[in-house]
PDB file of C-alpha atoms in Angstrom:
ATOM      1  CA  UNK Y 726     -10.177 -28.587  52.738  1.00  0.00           C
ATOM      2  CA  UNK Y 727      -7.372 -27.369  55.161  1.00  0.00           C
ATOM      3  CA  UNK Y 728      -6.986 -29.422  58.295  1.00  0.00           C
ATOM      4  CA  UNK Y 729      -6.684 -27.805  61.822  1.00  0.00           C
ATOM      5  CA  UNK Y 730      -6.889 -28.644  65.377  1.00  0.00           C
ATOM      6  CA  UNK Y 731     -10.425 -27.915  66.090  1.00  0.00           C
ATOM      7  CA  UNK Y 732     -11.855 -28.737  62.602  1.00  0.00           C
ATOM      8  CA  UNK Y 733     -14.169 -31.594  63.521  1.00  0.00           C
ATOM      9  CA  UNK Y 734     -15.454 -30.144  66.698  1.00  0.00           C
ATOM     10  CA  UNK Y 735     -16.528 -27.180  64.989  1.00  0.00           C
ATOM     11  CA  UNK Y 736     -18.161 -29.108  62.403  1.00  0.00           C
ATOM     12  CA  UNK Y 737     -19.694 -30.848  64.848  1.00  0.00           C
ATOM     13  CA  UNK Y 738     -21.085 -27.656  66.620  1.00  0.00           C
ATOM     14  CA  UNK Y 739     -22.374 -26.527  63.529  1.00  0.00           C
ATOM     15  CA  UNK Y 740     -24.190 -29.719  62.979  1.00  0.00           C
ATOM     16  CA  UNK Y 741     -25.767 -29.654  66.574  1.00  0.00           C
ATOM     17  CA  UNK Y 742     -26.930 -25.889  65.668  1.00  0.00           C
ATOM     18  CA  UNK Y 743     -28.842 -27.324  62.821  1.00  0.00           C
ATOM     19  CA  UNK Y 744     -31.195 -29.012  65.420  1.00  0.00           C
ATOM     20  CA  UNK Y 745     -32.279 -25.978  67.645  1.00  0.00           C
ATOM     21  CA  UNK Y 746     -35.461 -24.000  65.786  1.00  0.00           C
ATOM     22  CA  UNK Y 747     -34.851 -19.701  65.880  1.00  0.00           C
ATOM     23  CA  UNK Y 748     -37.028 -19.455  68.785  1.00  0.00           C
ATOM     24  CA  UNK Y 749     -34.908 -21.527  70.960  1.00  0.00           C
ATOM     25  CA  UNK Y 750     -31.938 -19.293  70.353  1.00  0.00           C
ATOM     26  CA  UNK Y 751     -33.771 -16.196  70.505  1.00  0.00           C
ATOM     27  CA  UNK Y 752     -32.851 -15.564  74.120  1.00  0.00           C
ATOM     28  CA  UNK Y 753     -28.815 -15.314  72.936  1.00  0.00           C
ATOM     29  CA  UNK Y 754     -29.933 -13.874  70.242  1.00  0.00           C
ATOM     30  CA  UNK Y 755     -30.815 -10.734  71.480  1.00  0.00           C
ATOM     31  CA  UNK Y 756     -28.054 -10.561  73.734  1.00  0.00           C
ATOM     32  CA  UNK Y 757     -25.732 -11.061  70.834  1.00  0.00           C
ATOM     33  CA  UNK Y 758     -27.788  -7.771  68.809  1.00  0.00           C
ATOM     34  CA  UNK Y 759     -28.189  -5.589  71.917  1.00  0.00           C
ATOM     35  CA  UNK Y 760     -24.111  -6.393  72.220  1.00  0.00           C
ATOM     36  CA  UNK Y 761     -23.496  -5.728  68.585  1.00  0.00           C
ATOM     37  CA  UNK Y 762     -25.284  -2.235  69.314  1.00  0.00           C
ATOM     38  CA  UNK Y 763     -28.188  -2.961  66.445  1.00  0.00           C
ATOM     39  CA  UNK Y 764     -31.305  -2.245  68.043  1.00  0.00           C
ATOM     40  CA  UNK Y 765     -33.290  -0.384  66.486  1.00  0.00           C
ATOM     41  CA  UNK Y 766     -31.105  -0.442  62.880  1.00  0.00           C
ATOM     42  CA  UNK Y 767     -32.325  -1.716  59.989  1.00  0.00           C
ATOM     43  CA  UNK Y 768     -29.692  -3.930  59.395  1.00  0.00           C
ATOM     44  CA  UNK Y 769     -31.102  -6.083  62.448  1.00  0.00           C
ATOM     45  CA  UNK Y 770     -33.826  -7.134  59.345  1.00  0.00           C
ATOM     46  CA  UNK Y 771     -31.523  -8.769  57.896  1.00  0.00           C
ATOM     47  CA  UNK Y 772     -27.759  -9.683  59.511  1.00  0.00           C
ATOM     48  CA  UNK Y 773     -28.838 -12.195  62.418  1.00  0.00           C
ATOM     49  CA  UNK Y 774     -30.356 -14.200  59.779  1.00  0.00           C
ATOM     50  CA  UNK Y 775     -27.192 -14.587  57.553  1.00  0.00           C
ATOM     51  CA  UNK Y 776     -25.947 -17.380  60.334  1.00  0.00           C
ATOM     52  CA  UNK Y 777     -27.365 -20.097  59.066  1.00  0.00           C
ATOM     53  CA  UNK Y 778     -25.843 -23.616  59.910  1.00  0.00           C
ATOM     54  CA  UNK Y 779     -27.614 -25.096  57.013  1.00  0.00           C
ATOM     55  CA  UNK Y 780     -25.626 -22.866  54.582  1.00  0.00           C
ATOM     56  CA  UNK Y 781     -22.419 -23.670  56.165  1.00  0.00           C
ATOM     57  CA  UNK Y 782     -22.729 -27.045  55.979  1.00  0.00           C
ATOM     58  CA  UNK Y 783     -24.066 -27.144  52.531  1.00  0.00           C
ATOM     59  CA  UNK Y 784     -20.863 -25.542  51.718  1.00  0.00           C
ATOM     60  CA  UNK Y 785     -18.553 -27.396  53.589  1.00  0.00           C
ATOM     61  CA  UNK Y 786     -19.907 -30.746  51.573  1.00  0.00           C
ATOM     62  CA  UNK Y 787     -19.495 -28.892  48.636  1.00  0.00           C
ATOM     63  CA  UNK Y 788     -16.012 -27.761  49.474  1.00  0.00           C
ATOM     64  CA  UNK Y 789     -15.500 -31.515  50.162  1.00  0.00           C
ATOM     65  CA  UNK Y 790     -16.277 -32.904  47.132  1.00  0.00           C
ATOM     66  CA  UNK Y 791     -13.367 -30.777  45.275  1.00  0.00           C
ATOM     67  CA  UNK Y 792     -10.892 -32.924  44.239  1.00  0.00           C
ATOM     68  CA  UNK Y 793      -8.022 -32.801  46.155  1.00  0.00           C
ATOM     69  CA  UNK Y 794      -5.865 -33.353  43.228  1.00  0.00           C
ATOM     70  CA  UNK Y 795      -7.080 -29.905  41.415  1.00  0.00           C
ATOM     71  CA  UNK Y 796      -5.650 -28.119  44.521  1.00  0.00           C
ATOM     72  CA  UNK Y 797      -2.382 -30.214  44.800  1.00  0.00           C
ATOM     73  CA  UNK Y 798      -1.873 -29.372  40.830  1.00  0.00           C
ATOM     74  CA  UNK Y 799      -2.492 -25.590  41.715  1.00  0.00           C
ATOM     75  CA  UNK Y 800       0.103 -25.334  44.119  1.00  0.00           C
ATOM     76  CA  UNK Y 801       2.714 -27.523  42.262  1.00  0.00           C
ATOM     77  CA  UNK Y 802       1.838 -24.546  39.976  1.00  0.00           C
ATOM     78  CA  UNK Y 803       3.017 -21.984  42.740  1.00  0.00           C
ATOM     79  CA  UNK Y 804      -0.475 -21.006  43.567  1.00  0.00           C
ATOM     80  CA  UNK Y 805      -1.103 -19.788  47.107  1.00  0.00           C
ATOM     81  CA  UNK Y 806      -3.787 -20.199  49.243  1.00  0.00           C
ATOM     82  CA  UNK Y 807      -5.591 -16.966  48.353  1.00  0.00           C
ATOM     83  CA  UNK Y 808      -5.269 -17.749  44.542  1.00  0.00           C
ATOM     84  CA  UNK Y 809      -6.450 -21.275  45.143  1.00  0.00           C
ATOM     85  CA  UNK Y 810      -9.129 -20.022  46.775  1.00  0.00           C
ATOM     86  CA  UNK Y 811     -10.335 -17.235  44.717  1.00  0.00           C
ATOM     87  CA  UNK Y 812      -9.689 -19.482  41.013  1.00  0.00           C
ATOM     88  CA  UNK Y 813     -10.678 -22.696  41.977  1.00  0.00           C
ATOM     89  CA  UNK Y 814     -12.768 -23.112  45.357  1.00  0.00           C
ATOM     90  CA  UNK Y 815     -14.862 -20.049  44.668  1.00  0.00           C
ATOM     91  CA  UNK Y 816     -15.579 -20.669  41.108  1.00  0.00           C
ATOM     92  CA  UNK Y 817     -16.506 -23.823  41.889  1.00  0.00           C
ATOM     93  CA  UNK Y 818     -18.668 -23.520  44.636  1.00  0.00           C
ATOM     94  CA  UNK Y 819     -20.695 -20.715  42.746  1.00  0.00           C
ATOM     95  CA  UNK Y 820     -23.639 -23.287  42.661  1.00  0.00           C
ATOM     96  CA  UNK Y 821     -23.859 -23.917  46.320  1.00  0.00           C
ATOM     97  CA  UNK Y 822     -23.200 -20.047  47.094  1.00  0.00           C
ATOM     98  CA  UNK Y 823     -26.360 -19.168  45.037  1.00  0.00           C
ATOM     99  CA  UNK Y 824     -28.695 -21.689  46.686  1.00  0.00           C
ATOM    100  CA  UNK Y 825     -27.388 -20.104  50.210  1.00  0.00           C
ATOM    101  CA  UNK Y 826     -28.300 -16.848  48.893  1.00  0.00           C
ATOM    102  CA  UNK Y 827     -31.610 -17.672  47.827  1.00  0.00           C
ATOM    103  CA  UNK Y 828     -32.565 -19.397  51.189  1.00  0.00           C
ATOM    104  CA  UNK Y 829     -30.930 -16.396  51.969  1.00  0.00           C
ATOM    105  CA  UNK Y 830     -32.851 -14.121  51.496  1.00  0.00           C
ATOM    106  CA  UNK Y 831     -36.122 -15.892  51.880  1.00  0.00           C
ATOM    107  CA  UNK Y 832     -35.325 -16.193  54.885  1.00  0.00           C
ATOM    108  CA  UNK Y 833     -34.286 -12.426  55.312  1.00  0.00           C
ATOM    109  CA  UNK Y 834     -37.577 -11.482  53.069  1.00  0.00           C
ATOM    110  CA  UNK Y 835     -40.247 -13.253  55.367  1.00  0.00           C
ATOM    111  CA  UNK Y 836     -38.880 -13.254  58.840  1.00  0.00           C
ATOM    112  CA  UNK Y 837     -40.752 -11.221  60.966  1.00  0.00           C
ATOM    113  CA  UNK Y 838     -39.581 -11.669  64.142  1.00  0.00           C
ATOM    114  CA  UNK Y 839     -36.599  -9.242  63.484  1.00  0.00           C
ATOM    115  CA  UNK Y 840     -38.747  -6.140  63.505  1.00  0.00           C
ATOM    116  CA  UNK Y 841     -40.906  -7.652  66.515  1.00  0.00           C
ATOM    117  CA  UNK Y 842     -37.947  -8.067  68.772  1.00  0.00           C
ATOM    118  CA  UNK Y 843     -35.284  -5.529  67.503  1.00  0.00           C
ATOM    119  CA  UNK Y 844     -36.940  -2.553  66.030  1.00  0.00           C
ATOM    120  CA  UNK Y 845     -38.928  -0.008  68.072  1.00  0.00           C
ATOM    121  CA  UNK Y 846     -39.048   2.582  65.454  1.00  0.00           C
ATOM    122  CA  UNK Y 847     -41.867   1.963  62.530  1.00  0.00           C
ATOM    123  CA  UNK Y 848     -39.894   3.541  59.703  1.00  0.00           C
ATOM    124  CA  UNK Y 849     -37.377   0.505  60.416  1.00  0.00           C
ATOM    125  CA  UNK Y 850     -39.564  -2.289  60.688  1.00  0.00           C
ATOM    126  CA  UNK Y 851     -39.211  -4.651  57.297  1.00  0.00           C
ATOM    127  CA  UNK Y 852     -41.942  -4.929  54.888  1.00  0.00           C
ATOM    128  CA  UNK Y 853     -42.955  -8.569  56.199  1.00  0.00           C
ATOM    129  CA  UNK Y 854     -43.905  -7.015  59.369  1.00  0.00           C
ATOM    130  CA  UNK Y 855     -46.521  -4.916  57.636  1.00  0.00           C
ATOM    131  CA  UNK Y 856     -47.791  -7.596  55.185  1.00  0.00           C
ATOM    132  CA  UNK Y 857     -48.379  -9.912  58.296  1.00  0.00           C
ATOM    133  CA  UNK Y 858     -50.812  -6.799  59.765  1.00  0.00           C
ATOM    134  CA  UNK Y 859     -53.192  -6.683  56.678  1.00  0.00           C
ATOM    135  CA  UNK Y 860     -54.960 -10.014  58.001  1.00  0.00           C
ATOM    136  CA  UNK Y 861     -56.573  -8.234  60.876  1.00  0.00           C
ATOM    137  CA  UNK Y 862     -59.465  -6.580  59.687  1.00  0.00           C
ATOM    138  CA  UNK Y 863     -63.107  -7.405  60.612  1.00  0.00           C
ATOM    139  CA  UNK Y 864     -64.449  -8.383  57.508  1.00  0.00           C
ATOM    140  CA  UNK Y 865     -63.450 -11.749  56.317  1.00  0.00           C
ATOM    141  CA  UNK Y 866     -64.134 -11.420  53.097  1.00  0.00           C
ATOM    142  CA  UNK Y 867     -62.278  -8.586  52.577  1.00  0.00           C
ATOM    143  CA  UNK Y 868     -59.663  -9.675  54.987  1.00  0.00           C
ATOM    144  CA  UNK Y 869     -59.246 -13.201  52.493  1.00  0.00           C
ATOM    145  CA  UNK Y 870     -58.366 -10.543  49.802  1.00  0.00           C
ATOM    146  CA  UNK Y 871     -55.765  -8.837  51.543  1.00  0.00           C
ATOM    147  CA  UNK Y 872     -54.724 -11.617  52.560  1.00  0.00           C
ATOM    148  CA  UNK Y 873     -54.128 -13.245  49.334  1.00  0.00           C
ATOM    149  CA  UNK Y 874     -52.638 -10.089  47.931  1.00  0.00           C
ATOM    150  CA  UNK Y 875     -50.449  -9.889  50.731  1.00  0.00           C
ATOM    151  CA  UNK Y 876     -48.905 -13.328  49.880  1.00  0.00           C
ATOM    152  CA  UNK Y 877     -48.623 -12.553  46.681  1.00  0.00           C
ATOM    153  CA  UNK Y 878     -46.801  -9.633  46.935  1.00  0.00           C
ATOM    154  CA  UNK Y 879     -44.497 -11.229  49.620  1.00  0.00           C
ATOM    155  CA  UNK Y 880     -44.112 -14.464  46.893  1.00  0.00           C
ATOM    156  CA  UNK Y 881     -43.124 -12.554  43.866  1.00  0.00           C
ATOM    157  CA  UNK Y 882     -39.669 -11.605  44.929  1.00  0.00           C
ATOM    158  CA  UNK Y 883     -39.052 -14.811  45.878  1.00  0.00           C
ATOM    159  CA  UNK Y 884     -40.161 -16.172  42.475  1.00  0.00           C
ATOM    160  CA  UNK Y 885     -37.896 -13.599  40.646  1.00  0.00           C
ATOM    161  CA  UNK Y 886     -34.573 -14.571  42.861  1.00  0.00           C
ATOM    162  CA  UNK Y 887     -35.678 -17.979  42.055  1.00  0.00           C
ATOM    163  CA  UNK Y 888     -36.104 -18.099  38.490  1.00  0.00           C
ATOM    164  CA  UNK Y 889     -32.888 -15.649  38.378  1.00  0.00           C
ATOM    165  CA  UNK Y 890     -30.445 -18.008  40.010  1.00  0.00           C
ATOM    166  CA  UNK Y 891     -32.466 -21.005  38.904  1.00  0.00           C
ATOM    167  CA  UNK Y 892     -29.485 -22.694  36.227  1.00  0.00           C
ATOM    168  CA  UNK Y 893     -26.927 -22.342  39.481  1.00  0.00           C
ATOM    169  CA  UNK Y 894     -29.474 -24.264  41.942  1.00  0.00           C
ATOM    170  CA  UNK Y 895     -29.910 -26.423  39.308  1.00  0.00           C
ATOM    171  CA  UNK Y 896     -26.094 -27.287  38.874  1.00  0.00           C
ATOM    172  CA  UNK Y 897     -26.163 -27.539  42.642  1.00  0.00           C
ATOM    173  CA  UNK Y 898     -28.501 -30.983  42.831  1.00  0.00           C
ATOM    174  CA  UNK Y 899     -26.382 -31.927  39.692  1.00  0.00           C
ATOM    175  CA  UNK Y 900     -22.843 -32.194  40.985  1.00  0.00           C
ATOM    176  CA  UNK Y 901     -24.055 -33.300  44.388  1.00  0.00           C
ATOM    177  CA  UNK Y 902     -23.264 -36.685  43.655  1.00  0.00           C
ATOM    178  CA  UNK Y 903     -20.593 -35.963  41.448  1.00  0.00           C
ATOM    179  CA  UNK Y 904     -17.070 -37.413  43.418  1.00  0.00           C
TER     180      UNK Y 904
END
Protein backbone atom coordinates (compact mmCIF):
# COMPACT_ATOMS: atom_id res chain seq x y z
CA UNK A 1 0.00 0.00 0.00
CA UNK A 2 2.84 2.58 0.71
CA UNK A 3 4.44 4.06 -2.37
CA UNK A 4 8.30 4.33 -2.78
CA UNK A 5 10.87 4.92 -5.32
CA UNK A 6 11.68 1.48 -6.34
CA UNK A 7 8.21 -0.10 -5.72
CA UNK A 8 7.37 -1.21 -9.24
CA UNK A 9 10.77 -2.42 -10.16
CA UNK A 10 10.82 -4.63 -7.34
CA UNK A 11 7.53 -5.91 -8.11
CA UNK A 12 8.62 -6.43 -11.26
CA UNK A 13 11.73 -8.50 -10.13
CA UNK A 14 9.63 -10.52 -8.12
CA UNK A 15 7.40 -11.27 -10.99
CA UNK A 16 10.40 -12.25 -13.32
CA UNK A 17 11.56 -14.68 -10.30
CA UNK A 18 8.29 -16.42 -10.65
CA UNK A 19 9.49 -17.70 -14.12
CA UNK A 20 12.92 -19.37 -13.24
CA UNK A 21 12.22 -23.25 -11.85
CA UNK A 22 14.59 -24.05 -8.30
CA UNK A 23 17.08 -25.75 -10.34
CA UNK A 24 17.94 -22.79 -12.34
CA UNK A 25 18.75 -20.81 -9.24
CA UNK A 26 20.42 -23.51 -7.52
CA UNK A 27 23.87 -22.33 -8.53
CA UNK A 28 23.19 -18.80 -6.33
CA UNK A 29 21.61 -20.70 -4.21
CA UNK A 30 24.27 -22.36 -2.68
CA UNK A 31 26.41 -19.50 -2.72
CA UNK A 32 23.80 -17.59 -0.83
CA UNK A 33 23.71 -20.86 2.07
CA UNK A 34 27.47 -21.49 2.07
CA UNK A 35 27.51 -17.38 2.70
CA UNK A 36 24.81 -17.54 5.29
CA UNK A 37 27.17 -20.23 7.04
CA UNK A 38 24.21 -23.13 6.92
CA UNK A 39 25.79 -26.05 5.58
CA UNK A 40 25.34 -28.73 7.14
CA UNK A 41 22.36 -27.18 9.69
CA UNK A 42 19.18 -28.33 9.73
CA UNK A 43 17.64 -25.24 9.21
CA UNK A 44 19.03 -25.43 5.47
CA UNK A 45 15.70 -28.08 5.27
CA UNK A 46 13.73 -25.61 5.52
CA UNK A 47 14.81 -21.56 5.30
CA UNK A 48 15.90 -21.34 1.47
CA UNK A 49 12.53 -22.50 0.70
CA UNK A 50 10.60 -19.73 2.63
CA UNK A 51 11.55 -17.27 -0.55
CA UNK A 52 8.98 -17.90 -2.54
CA UNK A 53 7.92 -15.22 -5.20
CA UNK A 54 4.59 -16.82 -5.51
CA UNK A 55 3.80 -16.03 -1.83
CA UNK A 56 4.88 -12.54 -2.15
CA UNK A 57 2.93 -11.77 -4.82
CA UNK A 58 -0.11 -13.49 -3.61
CA UNK A 59 0.20 -11.13 -0.82
CA UNK A 60 0.93 -8.10 -2.42
CA UNK A 61 -2.61 -8.58 -4.51
CA UNK A 62 -4.11 -9.21 -1.41
CA UNK A 63 -2.63 -6.20 0.27
CA UNK A 64 -3.99 -4.41 -2.85
CA UNK A 65 -7.34 -5.13 -2.68
CA UNK A 66 -7.65 -3.36 0.95
CA UNK A 67 -9.53 -0.50 0.66
CA UNK A 68 -7.70 2.42 0.78
CA UNK A 69 -10.37 4.20 2.59
CA UNK A 70 -10.15 1.69 5.80
CA UNK A 71 -6.50 2.90 6.13
CA UNK A 72 -7.20 6.67 5.48
CA UNK A 73 -10.11 6.31 8.33
CA UNK A 74 -7.40 4.64 10.65
CA UNK A 75 -5.09 7.33 10.53
CA UNK A 76 -7.69 10.21 10.66
CA UNK A 77 -8.11 8.10 13.86
CA UNK A 78 -4.36 8.78 14.89
CA UNK A 79 -3.31 5.31 14.02
CA UNK A 80 0.30 4.84 12.96
CA UNK A 81 1.76 2.77 10.61
CA UNK A 82 2.62 -0.08 12.98
CA UNK A 83 -1.01 -0.08 14.41
CA UNK A 84 -2.42 0.04 10.92
CA UNK A 85 -0.51 -2.64 10.14
CA UNK A 86 -0.85 -4.96 12.96
CA UNK A 87 -5.14 -4.17 13.30
CA UNK A 88 -6.06 -3.92 9.93
CA UNK A 89 -3.52 -5.25 7.16
CA UNK A 90 -2.60 -8.30 9.19
CA UNK A 91 -5.98 -9.28 10.26
CA UNK A 92 -7.02 -9.02 7.05
CA UNK A 93 -4.64 -10.75 5.14
CA UNK A 94 -4.87 -13.82 7.60
CA UNK A 95 -6.44 -15.76 4.59
CA UNK A 96 -3.68 -15.23 2.16
CA UNK A 97 -0.96 -15.75 5.04
CA UNK A 98 -2.40 -19.29 5.68
CA UNK A 99 -2.44 -20.42 2.04
CA UNK A 100 1.45 -19.20 1.95
CA UNK A 101 2.00 -21.29 4.87
CA UNK A 102 0.49 -24.28 3.60
CA UNK A 103 2.39 -24.13 0.20
CA UNK A 104 4.72 -23.46 2.74
CA UNK A 105 5.42 -26.05 4.10
CA UNK A 106 4.65 -28.49 1.37
CA UNK A 107 7.08 -27.21 -0.12
CA UNK A 108 9.47 -27.39 2.99
CA UNK A 109 7.90 -31.10 3.73
CA UNK A 110 8.79 -32.70 0.23
CA UNK A 111 11.80 -30.91 -1.06
CA UNK A 112 14.58 -33.02 -1.19
CA UNK A 113 17.10 -31.32 -2.75
CA UNK A 114 17.97 -29.40 0.54
CA UNK A 115 19.51 -32.41 2.22
CA UNK A 116 21.17 -33.51 -1.25
CA UNK A 117 23.01 -30.28 -1.69
CA UNK A 118 23.40 -28.79 1.88
CA UNK A 119 23.63 -31.51 4.39
CA UNK A 120 26.61 -33.89 4.66
CA UNK A 121 25.74 -35.22 7.99
CA UNK A 122 22.79 -38.08 8.00
CA UNK A 123 21.32 -37.15 11.37
CA UNK A 124 20.45 -33.71 9.50
CA UNK A 125 19.11 -34.82 6.40
CA UNK A 126 15.00 -34.22 6.39
CA UNK A 127 12.67 -37.03 6.44
CA UNK A 128 11.82 -36.62 2.55
CA UNK A 129 15.28 -37.55 1.83
CA UNK A 130 14.78 -40.92 3.45
CA UNK A 131 11.23 -41.60 2.14
CA UNK A 132 12.62 -40.96 -1.47
CA UNK A 133 15.39 -44.02 -0.61
CA UNK A 134 12.71 -46.73 0.22
CA UNK A 135 11.99 -47.12 -3.69
CA UNK A 136 15.29 -48.79 -4.32
CA UNK A 137 15.00 -52.20 -3.42
CA UNK A 138 15.17 -55.21 -5.81
CA UNK A 139 11.95 -56.60 -5.48
CA UNK A 140 9.22 -54.75 -7.17
CA UNK A 141 6.63 -55.96 -5.51
CA UNK A 142 7.77 -55.21 -2.37
CA UNK A 143 9.37 -52.07 -3.54
CA UNK A 144 5.42 -50.90 -4.90
CA UNK A 145 4.58 -51.32 -1.13
CA UNK A 146 7.08 -49.19 0.23
CA UNK A 147 6.54 -47.17 -2.11
CA UNK A 148 2.97 -46.56 -1.54
CA UNK A 149 3.52 -46.38 2.18
CA UNK A 150 6.11 -43.99 1.67
CA UNK A 151 3.65 -41.56 -0.06
CA UNK A 152 1.36 -42.01 2.27
CA UNK A 153 3.20 -41.21 5.08
CA UNK A 154 4.76 -38.15 3.26
CA UNK A 155 0.76 -37.14 2.24
CA UNK A 156 -0.75 -37.27 5.62
CA UNK A 157 0.82 -34.19 7.04
CA UNK A 158 -0.03 -32.44 4.25
CA UNK A 159 -3.69 -33.53 4.52
CA UNK A 160 -3.78 -32.51 8.26
CA UNK A 161 -2.24 -28.76 7.53
CA UNK A 162 -4.77 -28.82 4.87
CA UNK A 163 -7.88 -29.69 6.44
CA UNK A 164 -6.53 -27.49 9.55
CA UNK A 165 -6.26 -24.21 7.72
CA UNK A 166 -8.88 -25.29 5.22
CA UNK A 167 -11.89 -22.34 6.29
CA UNK A 168 -8.81 -19.60 5.80
CA UNK A 169 -7.86 -21.00 2.15
CA UNK A 170 -11.26 -21.10 1.64
CA UNK A 171 -11.89 -17.31 2.51
CA UNK A 172 -8.82 -16.75 0.37
CA UNK A 173 -10.59 -17.80 -3.25
CA UNK A 174 -13.65 -15.97 -1.66
CA UNK A 175 -12.51 -12.38 -1.29
CA UNK A 176 -10.26 -12.67 -4.31
CA UNK A 177 -12.63 -10.95 -6.33
CA UNK A 178 -13.99 -9.00 -3.71
CA UNK A 179 -12.90 -4.95 -4.62
Amino acid sequence: KKTFKLKNTLFSINTLALMFVPVAVSIPRYFLVVKLGLINDFSVNILPLLAMPVGLFLLKQFIDQIPNELIEAAQIDGANDFTIFRKIIIPMTMPAIATIAILAFQLSWNSIEPATLYVNDEELKNFAYYMSTFTATNNEVAGQGISAAAALIMFIPNLLIFIFMQSRVMNTMAHSGLK
